[in-house]
Amino acid sequence: MKSKRASQSAALTHLDRDGRPAMVDVGAKPVTARAALARCRVRFPAAVAAQLRAGGMKSKKGAVIDTAIVAGTMAVKRTSELIPFCHPLPIDGCRFAVDWDSDTSLSIECEVRTTHRTGVEMEALTGATVAALTVYDMCKALSHAIAIGPAKLVAKRGGKRDFGALAGADA
């Protein structure tokens, strides 16, 4: 039998008493520093990865990484317009790290920070995945065998529980 605490932590938060969709009311929560780090991978066929590396990560559409970072940043700022129950948040900071983590896999990390009543997990996930989609868009002329994912939350700080390690120091 599950403990009362375990069942509470597993409860869905975006449903009202009648089981209808509802935005969580965060009005009574304290304003605190919040941060989240998400990662999404883009996997390329070996020949495509070699071509991109040799070409300095440029395609006929332009600088792949720079464009992905701009698109990801724009997505972070607009997450509440894309995900129905996300609160619009003031974004204190947004940073991307993009690097090859194998011969054929590009890792895109998005770290987002705010000082607010709710966290930025969805903003970090949205930023990382939209950046990955942008890489795909910029490189799809080379191959449609490019694969995106997995996308996952790597770490978060602030709110009820923290987990993982954030890339930045103490913020």
Short mmCIF file of N, CA and C in Angstrom, two decimals:
data_model
loop_
_atom_site.label_atom_id
_atom_site.label_comp_id
_atom_site.label_asym_id
_atom_site.label_seq_id
_atom_site.Cartn_x
_atom_site.Cartn_y
_atom_site.Cartn_z
N MET A 1 0.84 -1.19 0.00
CA MET A 1 0.00 0.00 0.00
C MET A 1 0.88 1.24 0.00
N LYS A 2 0.53 2.23 -0.80
CA LYS A 2 1.30 3.47 -0.89
C LYS A 2 1.06 4.34 0.33
N SER A 3 2.10 5.03 0.74
CA SER A 3 1.93 5.98 1.84
C SER A 3 1.17 7.20 1.34
N LYS A 4 0.57 7.94 2.28
CA LYS A 4 -0.17 9.14 1.92
C LYS A 4 0.74 10.12 1.20
N ARG A 5 1.99 10.28 1.68
CA ARG A 5 2.95 11.20 1.06
C ARG A 5 3.27 10.79 -0.37
N ALA A 6 3.49 9.51 -0.62
CA ALA A 6 3.82 9.04 -1.97
C ALA A 6 2.66 9.30 -2.93
N SER A 7 1.43 9.06 -2.48
CA SER A 7 0.31 9.29 -3.38
C SER A 7 0.10 10.77 -3.63
N GLN A 8 0.40 11.63 -2.65
CA GLN A 8 0.28 13.07 -2.86
C GLN A 8 1.32 13.55 -3.87
N SER A 9 2.55 13.06 -3.78
CA SER A 9 3.59 13.52 -4.69
C SER A 9 3.33 13.06 -6.12
N ALA A 10 2.53 11.99 -6.27
CA ALA A 10 2.25 11.48 -7.60
C ALA A 10 0.96 12.06 -8.19
N ALA A 11 0.27 12.91 -7.45
CA ALA A 11 -1.00 13.47 -7.92
C ALA A 11 -0.78 14.45 -9.06
N LEU A 12 -1.70 14.45 -10.00
CA LEU A 12 -1.64 15.42 -11.09
C LEU A 12 -2.05 16.79 -10.56
N THR A 13 -1.33 17.81 -10.96
CA THR A 13 -1.58 19.15 -10.42
C THR A 13 -2.42 20.03 -11.33
N HIS A 14 -2.64 19.66 -12.56
CA HIS A 14 -3.37 20.51 -13.49
C HIS A 14 -4.82 20.08 -13.70
N LEU A 15 -5.40 19.53 -12.63
CA LEU A 15 -6.80 19.15 -12.66
C LEU A 15 -7.50 19.78 -11.46
N ASP A 16 -8.73 20.26 -11.68
CA ASP A 16 -9.48 20.80 -10.55
C ASP A 16 -10.20 19.66 -9.82
N ARG A 17 -11.02 20.00 -8.82
CA ARG A 17 -11.73 18.99 -8.02
C ARG A 17 -12.64 18.10 -8.85
N ASP A 18 -13.10 18.64 -9.97
CA ASP A 18 -14.00 17.87 -10.83
C ASP A 18 -13.27 17.12 -11.94
N GLY A 19 -11.94 17.17 -11.91
CA GLY A 19 -11.15 16.48 -12.92
C GLY A 19 -10.98 17.23 -14.22
N ARG A 20 -11.34 18.50 -14.23
CA ARG A 20 -11.21 19.32 -15.44
C ARG A 20 -9.84 20.01 -15.45
N PRO A 21 -9.33 20.29 -16.63
CA PRO A 21 -8.03 20.97 -16.72
C PRO A 21 -8.07 22.33 -16.03
N ALA A 22 -7.00 22.65 -15.32
CA ALA A 22 -6.92 23.93 -14.61
C ALA A 22 -5.47 24.34 -14.42
N MET A 23 -5.21 25.63 -14.52
CA MET A 23 -3.89 26.16 -14.23
C MET A 23 -3.70 26.16 -12.72
N VAL A 24 -2.54 25.77 -12.26
CA VAL A 24 -2.25 25.75 -10.83
C VAL A 24 -2.19 27.19 -10.32
N ASP A 25 -2.82 27.44 -9.18
CA ASP A 25 -2.77 28.75 -8.54
C ASP A 25 -1.50 28.82 -7.70
N VAL A 26 -0.55 29.66 -8.11
CA VAL A 26 0.73 29.77 -7.39
C VAL A 26 0.78 31.02 -6.52
N GLY A 27 -0.34 31.71 -6.37
CA GLY A 27 -0.38 32.97 -5.65
C GLY A 27 0.11 32.90 -4.21
N ALA A 28 -0.07 31.79 -3.54
CA ALA A 28 0.34 31.67 -2.13
C ALA A 28 1.79 31.19 -1.98
N LYS A 29 2.42 30.79 -3.08
CA LYS A 29 3.80 30.30 -2.99
C LYS A 29 4.76 31.47 -2.81
N PRO A 30 5.86 31.24 -2.11
CA PRO A 30 6.86 32.32 -1.97
C PRO A 30 7.63 32.53 -3.26
N VAL A 31 8.06 33.75 -3.48
CA VAL A 31 8.93 34.06 -4.61
C VAL A 31 10.34 33.64 -4.23
N THR A 32 10.91 32.74 -5.03
CA THR A 32 12.27 32.26 -4.77
C THR A 32 13.03 32.14 -6.09
N ALA A 33 14.34 32.00 -5.97
CA ALA A 33 15.17 31.76 -7.16
C ALA A 33 14.91 30.34 -7.64
N ARG A 34 14.70 30.20 -8.92
CA ARG A 34 14.41 28.91 -9.54
C ARG A 34 15.32 28.76 -10.76
N ALA A 35 15.70 27.53 -11.03
CA ALA A 35 16.53 27.24 -12.20
C ALA A 35 16.23 25.83 -12.68
N ALA A 36 16.41 25.60 -13.97
CA ALA A 36 16.23 24.27 -14.55
C ALA A 36 17.20 24.10 -15.70
N LEU A 37 17.66 22.87 -15.87
CA LEU A 37 18.56 22.50 -16.95
C LEU A 37 17.95 21.33 -17.70
N ALA A 38 17.80 21.48 -19.01
CA ALA A 38 17.26 20.41 -19.84
C ALA A 38 18.24 20.10 -20.96
N ARG A 39 18.17 18.88 -21.46
CA ARG A 39 19.06 18.44 -22.55
C ARG A 39 18.25 17.74 -23.62
N CYS A 40 18.62 18.00 -24.86
CA CYS A 40 18.04 17.28 -25.99
C CYS A 40 19.20 16.93 -26.93
N ARG A 41 19.13 15.75 -27.50
CA ARG A 41 20.19 15.32 -28.41
C ARG A 41 19.68 15.30 -29.85
N VAL A 42 20.62 15.54 -30.76
CA VAL A 42 20.35 15.40 -32.19
C VAL A 42 21.37 14.40 -32.72
N ARG A 43 20.86 13.30 -33.28
CA ARG A 43 21.73 12.25 -33.80
C ARG A 43 21.72 12.28 -35.32
N PHE A 44 22.93 12.27 -35.88
CA PHE A 44 23.12 12.36 -37.33
C PHE A 44 23.68 11.06 -37.89
N PRO A 45 23.35 10.74 -39.14
CA PRO A 45 24.09 9.67 -39.80
C PRO A 45 25.58 10.06 -39.82
N ALA A 46 26.47 9.07 -39.76
CA ALA A 46 27.91 9.33 -39.64
C ALA A 46 28.43 10.27 -40.74
N ALA A 47 28.00 10.06 -41.97
CA ALA A 47 28.50 10.89 -43.07
C ALA A 47 28.03 12.35 -42.91
N VAL A 48 26.82 12.54 -42.43
CA VAL A 48 26.30 13.89 -42.23
C VAL A 48 27.04 14.58 -41.10
N ALA A 49 27.27 13.87 -40.01
CA ALA A 49 28.02 14.44 -38.88
C ALA A 49 29.42 14.85 -39.33
N ALA A 50 30.07 14.00 -40.11
CA ALA A 50 31.42 14.32 -40.61
C ALA A 50 31.38 15.55 -41.51
N GLN A 51 30.38 15.64 -42.36
CA GLN A 51 30.24 16.80 -43.25
C GLN A 51 30.01 18.09 -42.45
N LEU A 52 29.17 18.03 -41.43
CA LEU A 52 28.91 19.21 -40.60
C LEU A 52 30.15 19.64 -39.83
N ARG A 53 30.87 18.69 -39.27
CA ARG A 53 32.11 19.01 -38.55
C ARG A 53 33.12 19.65 -39.49
N ALA A 54 33.28 19.07 -40.67
CA ALA A 54 34.25 19.59 -41.64
C ALA A 54 33.86 20.99 -42.11
N GLY A 55 32.56 21.27 -42.16
CA GLY A 55 32.07 22.57 -42.61
C GLY A 55 31.89 23.59 -41.50
N GLY A 56 32.39 23.30 -40.31
CA GLY A 56 32.27 24.25 -39.20
C GLY A 56 30.84 24.46 -38.74
N MET A 57 30.01 23.42 -38.84
CA MET A 57 28.60 23.47 -38.43
C MET A 57 27.82 24.57 -39.17
N LYS A 58 28.10 24.68 -40.44
CA LYS A 58 27.35 25.59 -41.29
C LYS A 58 26.63 24.77 -42.36
N SER A 59 25.43 25.21 -42.70
CA SER A 59 24.69 24.59 -43.79
C SER A 59 24.39 25.68 -44.80
N LYS A 60 23.70 25.32 -45.87
CA LYS A 60 23.32 26.33 -46.86
C LYS A 60 22.42 27.41 -46.24
N LYS A 61 21.76 27.08 -45.13
CA LYS A 61 20.89 28.04 -44.46
C LYS A 61 21.66 28.94 -43.50
N GLY A 62 22.93 28.62 -43.22
CA GLY A 62 23.71 29.48 -42.33
C GLY A 62 24.33 28.74 -41.17
N ALA A 63 24.68 29.51 -40.13
CA ALA A 63 25.34 28.97 -38.94
C ALA A 63 24.34 28.17 -38.11
N VAL A 64 24.52 26.87 -38.07
CA VAL A 64 23.55 25.97 -37.45
C VAL A 64 23.42 26.23 -35.95
N ILE A 65 24.52 26.23 -35.23
CA ILE A 65 24.47 26.36 -33.77
C ILE A 65 23.95 27.73 -33.35
N ASP A 66 24.46 28.79 -33.96
CA ASP A 66 24.01 30.14 -33.59
C ASP A 66 22.51 30.30 -33.82
N THR A 67 22.03 29.80 -34.94
CA THR A 67 20.60 29.90 -35.24
C THR A 67 19.78 29.09 -34.24
N ALA A 68 20.26 27.91 -33.88
CA ALA A 68 19.56 27.07 -32.90
C ALA A 68 19.48 27.76 -31.54
N ILE A 69 20.55 28.42 -31.13
CA ILE A 69 20.54 29.12 -29.84
C ILE A 69 19.54 30.28 -29.85
N VAL A 70 19.50 31.02 -30.94
CA VAL A 70 18.53 32.12 -31.03
C VAL A 70 17.11 31.57 -31.00
N ALA A 71 16.84 30.51 -31.76
CA ALA A 71 15.50 29.93 -31.78
C ALA A 71 15.12 29.37 -30.40
N GLY A 72 16.06 28.70 -29.75
CA GLY A 72 15.80 28.16 -28.42
C GLY A 72 15.49 29.25 -27.41
N THR A 73 16.23 30.34 -27.49
CA THR A 73 15.99 31.47 -26.58
C THR A 73 14.62 32.07 -26.81
N MET A 74 14.24 32.23 -28.06
CA MET A 74 12.90 32.75 -28.37
C MET A 74 11.83 31.82 -27.83
N ALA A 75 12.06 30.52 -27.93
CA ALA A 75 11.09 29.53 -27.44
C ALA A 75 10.95 29.60 -25.93
N VAL A 76 12.08 29.76 -25.22
CA VAL A 76 12.03 29.89 -23.76
C VAL A 76 11.10 31.03 -23.37
N LYS A 77 11.24 32.16 -24.04
CA LYS A 77 10.46 33.34 -23.70
C LYS A 77 8.98 33.20 -24.05
N ARG A 78 8.64 32.23 -24.91
CA ARG A 78 7.25 32.08 -25.36
C ARG A 78 6.62 30.77 -24.91
N THR A 79 7.23 30.11 -23.97
CA THR A 79 6.72 28.80 -23.53
C THR A 79 5.27 28.87 -23.10
N SER A 80 4.89 29.90 -22.36
CA SER A 80 3.50 29.97 -21.88
C SER A 80 2.50 30.13 -23.02
N GLU A 81 2.96 30.53 -24.19
CA GLU A 81 2.07 30.63 -25.35
C GLU A 81 1.91 29.27 -26.04
N LEU A 82 2.83 28.35 -25.76
CA LEU A 82 2.82 27.04 -26.41
C LEU A 82 2.23 25.94 -25.54
N ILE A 83 2.47 26.00 -24.24
CA ILE A 83 2.03 24.98 -23.29
C ILE A 83 0.88 25.60 -22.49
N PRO A 84 -0.33 25.08 -22.62
CA PRO A 84 -1.52 25.76 -22.08
C PRO A 84 -1.49 26.15 -20.61
N PHE A 85 -0.92 25.35 -19.73
CA PHE A 85 -1.00 25.66 -18.30
C PHE A 85 0.29 26.20 -17.72
N CYS A 86 1.22 26.61 -18.57
CA CYS A 86 2.45 27.25 -18.08
C CYS A 86 2.16 28.72 -17.78
N HIS A 87 2.67 29.17 -16.65
CA HIS A 87 2.52 30.58 -16.29
C HIS A 87 3.52 31.42 -17.09
N PRO A 88 3.13 32.61 -17.52
CA PRO A 88 4.12 33.51 -18.13
C PRO A 88 5.11 33.92 -17.04
N LEU A 89 6.39 33.77 -17.32
CA LEU A 89 7.41 34.04 -16.31
C LEU A 89 8.41 35.08 -16.78
N PRO A 90 8.89 35.89 -15.85
CA PRO A 90 10.02 36.76 -16.20
C PRO A 90 11.28 35.89 -16.21
N ILE A 91 11.98 35.88 -17.30
CA ILE A 91 13.19 35.07 -17.41
C ILE A 91 14.38 35.92 -17.00
N ASP A 92 15.07 35.47 -15.95
CA ASP A 92 16.26 36.19 -15.48
C ASP A 92 17.48 35.87 -16.34
N GLY A 93 17.55 34.66 -16.84
CA GLY A 93 18.69 34.26 -17.65
C GLY A 93 18.40 32.98 -18.40
N CYS A 94 19.08 32.83 -19.52
CA CYS A 94 18.92 31.65 -20.37
C CYS A 94 20.26 31.42 -21.06
N ARG A 95 20.83 30.23 -20.89
CA ARG A 95 22.12 29.91 -21.50
C ARG A 95 22.04 28.55 -22.18
N PHE A 96 22.72 28.45 -23.31
CA PHE A 96 22.79 27.20 -24.06
C PHE A 96 24.23 26.71 -24.09
N ALA A 97 24.38 25.40 -24.05
CA ALA A 97 25.66 24.75 -24.30
C ALA A 97 25.40 23.69 -25.37
N VAL A 98 26.12 23.79 -26.46
CA VAL A 98 25.94 22.86 -27.57
C VAL A 98 27.30 22.27 -27.91
N ASP A 99 27.38 20.94 -27.89
CA ASP A 99 28.65 20.29 -28.18
C ASP A 99 28.39 18.85 -28.61
N TRP A 100 29.34 18.30 -29.35
CA TRP A 100 29.27 16.91 -29.75
C TRP A 100 29.53 16.05 -28.52
N ASP A 101 28.67 15.08 -28.24
CA ASP A 101 28.94 14.16 -27.15
C ASP A 101 29.33 12.77 -27.66
N SER A 102 29.36 12.62 -28.97
CA SER A 102 29.92 11.44 -29.63
C SER A 102 30.21 11.85 -31.07
N ASP A 103 30.68 10.92 -31.87
CA ASP A 103 30.98 11.25 -33.28
C ASP A 103 29.75 11.66 -34.06
N THR A 104 28.58 11.20 -33.62
CA THR A 104 27.35 11.46 -34.39
C THR A 104 26.23 12.12 -33.60
N SER A 105 26.48 12.48 -32.35
CA SER A 105 25.42 13.00 -31.49
C SER A 105 25.77 14.38 -30.93
N LEU A 106 24.90 15.32 -31.19
CA LEU A 106 25.05 16.68 -30.70
C LEU A 106 24.17 16.85 -29.46
N SER A 107 24.74 17.34 -28.38
CA SER A 107 24.01 17.56 -27.15
C SER A 107 23.70 19.04 -27.02
N ILE A 108 22.43 19.36 -26.79
CA ILE A 108 21.99 20.74 -26.61
C ILE A 108 21.45 20.87 -25.20
N GLU A 109 22.08 21.71 -24.39
CA GLU A 109 21.61 21.96 -23.03
C GLU A 109 21.11 23.39 -22.93
N CYS A 110 20.00 23.54 -22.23
CA CYS A 110 19.39 24.84 -22.01
C CYS A 110 19.17 25.01 -20.51
N GLU A 111 19.78 26.03 -19.94
CA GLU A 111 19.58 26.35 -18.53
C GLU A 111 18.84 27.67 -18.43
N VAL A 112 17.75 27.67 -17.66
CA VAL A 112 16.90 28.85 -17.53
C VAL A 112 16.78 29.20 -16.04
N ARG A 113 16.77 30.50 -15.76
CA ARG A 113 16.65 30.99 -14.38
C ARG A 113 15.55 32.04 -14.30
N THR A 114 14.87 32.04 -13.15
CA THR A 114 13.87 33.06 -12.85
C THR A 114 13.84 33.26 -11.34
N THR A 115 13.24 34.35 -10.93
CA THR A 115 12.88 34.56 -9.53
C THR A 115 11.38 34.75 -9.53
N HIS A 116 10.68 33.70 -9.08
CA HIS A 116 9.22 33.69 -9.20
C HIS A 116 8.63 32.65 -8.27
N ARG A 117 7.32 32.44 -8.40
CA ARG A 117 6.60 31.49 -7.56
C ARG A 117 6.54 30.08 -8.14
N THR A 118 6.96 29.93 -9.37
CA THR A 118 6.94 28.63 -10.03
C THR A 118 8.20 28.45 -10.86
N GLY A 119 8.50 27.21 -11.15
CA GLY A 119 9.78 26.89 -11.78
C GLY A 119 9.80 27.05 -13.29
N VAL A 120 10.97 26.78 -13.85
CA VAL A 120 11.21 26.99 -15.28
C VAL A 120 11.57 25.68 -16.00
N GLU A 121 11.07 24.56 -15.49
CA GLU A 121 11.37 23.29 -16.14
C GLU A 121 10.85 23.25 -17.57
N MET A 122 9.61 23.70 -17.77
CA MET A 122 9.03 23.66 -19.11
C MET A 122 9.76 24.61 -20.06
N GLU A 123 10.22 25.74 -19.54
CA GLU A 123 10.97 26.69 -20.37
C GLU A 123 12.29 26.07 -20.83
N ALA A 124 12.98 25.39 -19.91
CA ALA A 124 14.25 24.75 -20.27
C ALA A 124 14.03 23.63 -21.29
N LEU A 125 13.01 22.81 -21.07
CA LEU A 125 12.70 21.73 -22.02
C LEU A 125 12.30 22.29 -23.38
N THR A 126 11.50 23.34 -23.37
CA THR A 126 11.08 23.95 -24.64
C THR A 126 12.28 24.54 -25.37
N GLY A 127 13.15 25.23 -24.65
CA GLY A 127 14.34 25.81 -25.28
C GLY A 127 15.23 24.76 -25.92
N ALA A 128 15.49 23.68 -25.18
CA ALA A 128 16.37 22.62 -25.69
C ALA A 128 15.76 21.92 -26.91
N THR A 129 14.45 21.64 -26.85
CA THR A 129 13.84 20.92 -27.97
C THR A 129 13.65 21.80 -29.20
N VAL A 130 13.31 23.06 -29.02
CA VAL A 130 13.19 23.94 -30.19
C VAL A 130 14.56 24.18 -30.82
N ALA A 131 15.60 24.28 -30.01
CA ALA A 131 16.96 24.38 -30.56
C ALA A 131 17.28 23.13 -31.38
N ALA A 132 16.92 21.95 -30.87
CA ALA A 132 17.15 20.71 -31.60
C ALA A 132 16.35 20.66 -32.90
N LEU A 133 15.10 21.10 -32.84
CA LEU A 133 14.28 21.16 -34.06
C LEU A 133 14.89 22.10 -35.09
N THR A 134 15.49 23.18 -34.62
CA THR A 134 16.13 24.14 -35.52
C THR A 134 17.35 23.52 -36.19
N VAL A 135 18.13 22.75 -35.43
CA VAL A 135 19.26 22.03 -36.02
C VAL A 135 18.75 21.11 -37.12
N TYR A 136 17.69 20.36 -36.82
CA TYR A 136 17.11 19.48 -37.83
C TYR A 136 16.71 20.27 -39.07
N ASP A 137 16.00 21.37 -38.87
CA ASP A 137 15.54 22.17 -40.00
C ASP A 137 16.70 22.67 -40.85
N MET A 138 17.76 23.08 -40.20
CA MET A 138 18.90 23.63 -40.93
C MET A 138 19.72 22.56 -41.65
N CYS A 139 19.57 21.30 -41.22
CA CYS A 139 20.38 20.22 -41.78
C CYS A 139 19.59 19.18 -42.57
N LYS A 140 18.27 19.30 -42.63
CA LYS A 140 17.44 18.27 -43.25
C LYS A 140 17.74 18.07 -44.73
N ALA A 141 18.30 19.07 -45.39
CA ALA A 141 18.66 18.90 -46.80
C ALA A 141 19.77 17.86 -46.96
N LEU A 142 20.54 17.64 -45.90
CA LEU A 142 21.62 16.65 -45.94
C LEU A 142 21.11 15.23 -45.70
N SER A 143 20.04 15.10 -44.90
CA SER A 143 19.48 13.78 -44.61
C SER A 143 18.18 13.93 -43.81
N HIS A 144 17.23 13.06 -44.10
CA HIS A 144 16.02 12.99 -43.28
C HIS A 144 16.15 11.91 -42.21
N ALA A 145 17.32 11.30 -42.11
CA ALA A 145 17.57 10.27 -41.10
C ALA A 145 18.10 10.88 -39.80
N ILE A 146 18.12 12.20 -39.69
CA ILE A 146 18.52 12.87 -38.45
C ILE A 146 17.42 12.59 -37.42
N ALA A 147 17.83 12.26 -36.20
CA ALA A 147 16.86 11.94 -35.15
C ALA A 147 17.04 12.88 -33.96
N ILE A 148 15.92 13.27 -33.39
CA ILE A 148 15.93 14.18 -32.23
C ILE A 148 15.49 13.39 -31.00
N GLY A 149 16.21 13.59 -29.90
CA GLY A 149 15.80 13.02 -28.62
C GLY A 149 16.82 12.04 -28.07
N PRO A 150 16.67 11.69 -26.86
CA PRO A 150 15.58 12.10 -25.99
C PRO A 150 15.77 13.53 -25.49
N ALA A 151 14.68 14.12 -25.09
CA ALA A 151 14.72 15.41 -24.39
C ALA A 151 14.39 15.09 -22.93
N LYS A 152 15.16 15.66 -22.01
CA LYS A 152 14.87 15.37 -20.60
C LYS A 152 15.32 16.50 -19.70
N LEU A 153 14.66 16.57 -18.57
CA LEU A 153 15.06 17.50 -17.53
C LEU A 153 16.24 16.88 -16.81
N VAL A 154 17.34 17.61 -16.72
CA VAL A 154 18.57 17.11 -16.11
C VAL A 154 18.66 17.53 -14.65
N ALA A 155 18.23 18.76 -14.36
CA ALA A 155 18.33 19.28 -12.99
C ALA A 155 17.35 20.41 -12.79
N LYS A 156 17.00 20.63 -11.53
CA LYS A 156 16.19 21.80 -11.17
C LYS A 156 16.51 22.21 -9.75
N ARG A 157 16.35 23.50 -9.50
CA ARG A 157 16.56 24.03 -8.16
C ARG A 157 15.46 25.04 -7.87
N GLY A 158 15.00 25.04 -6.62
CA GLY A 158 13.92 25.93 -6.20
C GLY A 158 12.62 25.17 -6.13
N GLY A 159 11.70 25.65 -5.34
CA GLY A 159 10.43 24.97 -5.18
C GLY A 159 10.50 23.88 -4.15
N LYS A 160 9.61 22.88 -4.26
CA LYS A 160 9.50 21.83 -3.25
C LYS A 160 10.70 20.91 -3.19
N ARG A 161 11.27 20.57 -4.34
CA ARG A 161 12.39 19.63 -4.33
C ARG A 161 13.38 19.95 -5.44
N ASP A 162 14.63 19.76 -5.12
CA ASP A 162 15.73 19.95 -6.07
C ASP A 162 16.20 18.56 -6.53
N PHE A 163 16.77 18.51 -7.72
CA PHE A 163 17.47 17.30 -8.12
C PHE A 163 18.48 17.64 -9.20
N GLY A 164 19.46 16.76 -9.37
CA GLY A 164 20.49 16.96 -10.38
C GLY A 164 21.40 18.12 -10.03
N ALA A 165 22.37 18.34 -10.91
CA ALA A 165 23.33 19.43 -10.72
C ALA A 165 23.21 20.41 -11.88
N LEU A 166 23.07 21.68 -11.52
CA LEU A 166 23.02 22.72 -12.54
C LEU A 166 24.41 23.07 -12.98
N ALA A 167 24.54 23.53 -14.23
CA ALA A 167 25.85 23.86 -14.78
C ALA A 167 26.45 25.10 -14.12
N GLY A 168 25.62 26.11 -13.82
CA GLY A 168 26.11 27.35 -13.25
C GLY A 168 26.42 27.23 -11.76
N ALA A 169 27.15 28.16 -11.26
CA ALA A 169 27.49 28.16 -9.83
C ALA A 169 26.41 28.86 -9.04
N ASP A 170 26.17 28.44 -7.87
CA ASP A 170 25.34 29.00 -6.80
C ASP A 170 24.12 29.84 -7.16
N ALA A 171 23.79 30.08 -8.38
CA ALA A 171 22.66 30.96 -8.66
C ALA A 171 21.35 30.26 -8.52
#
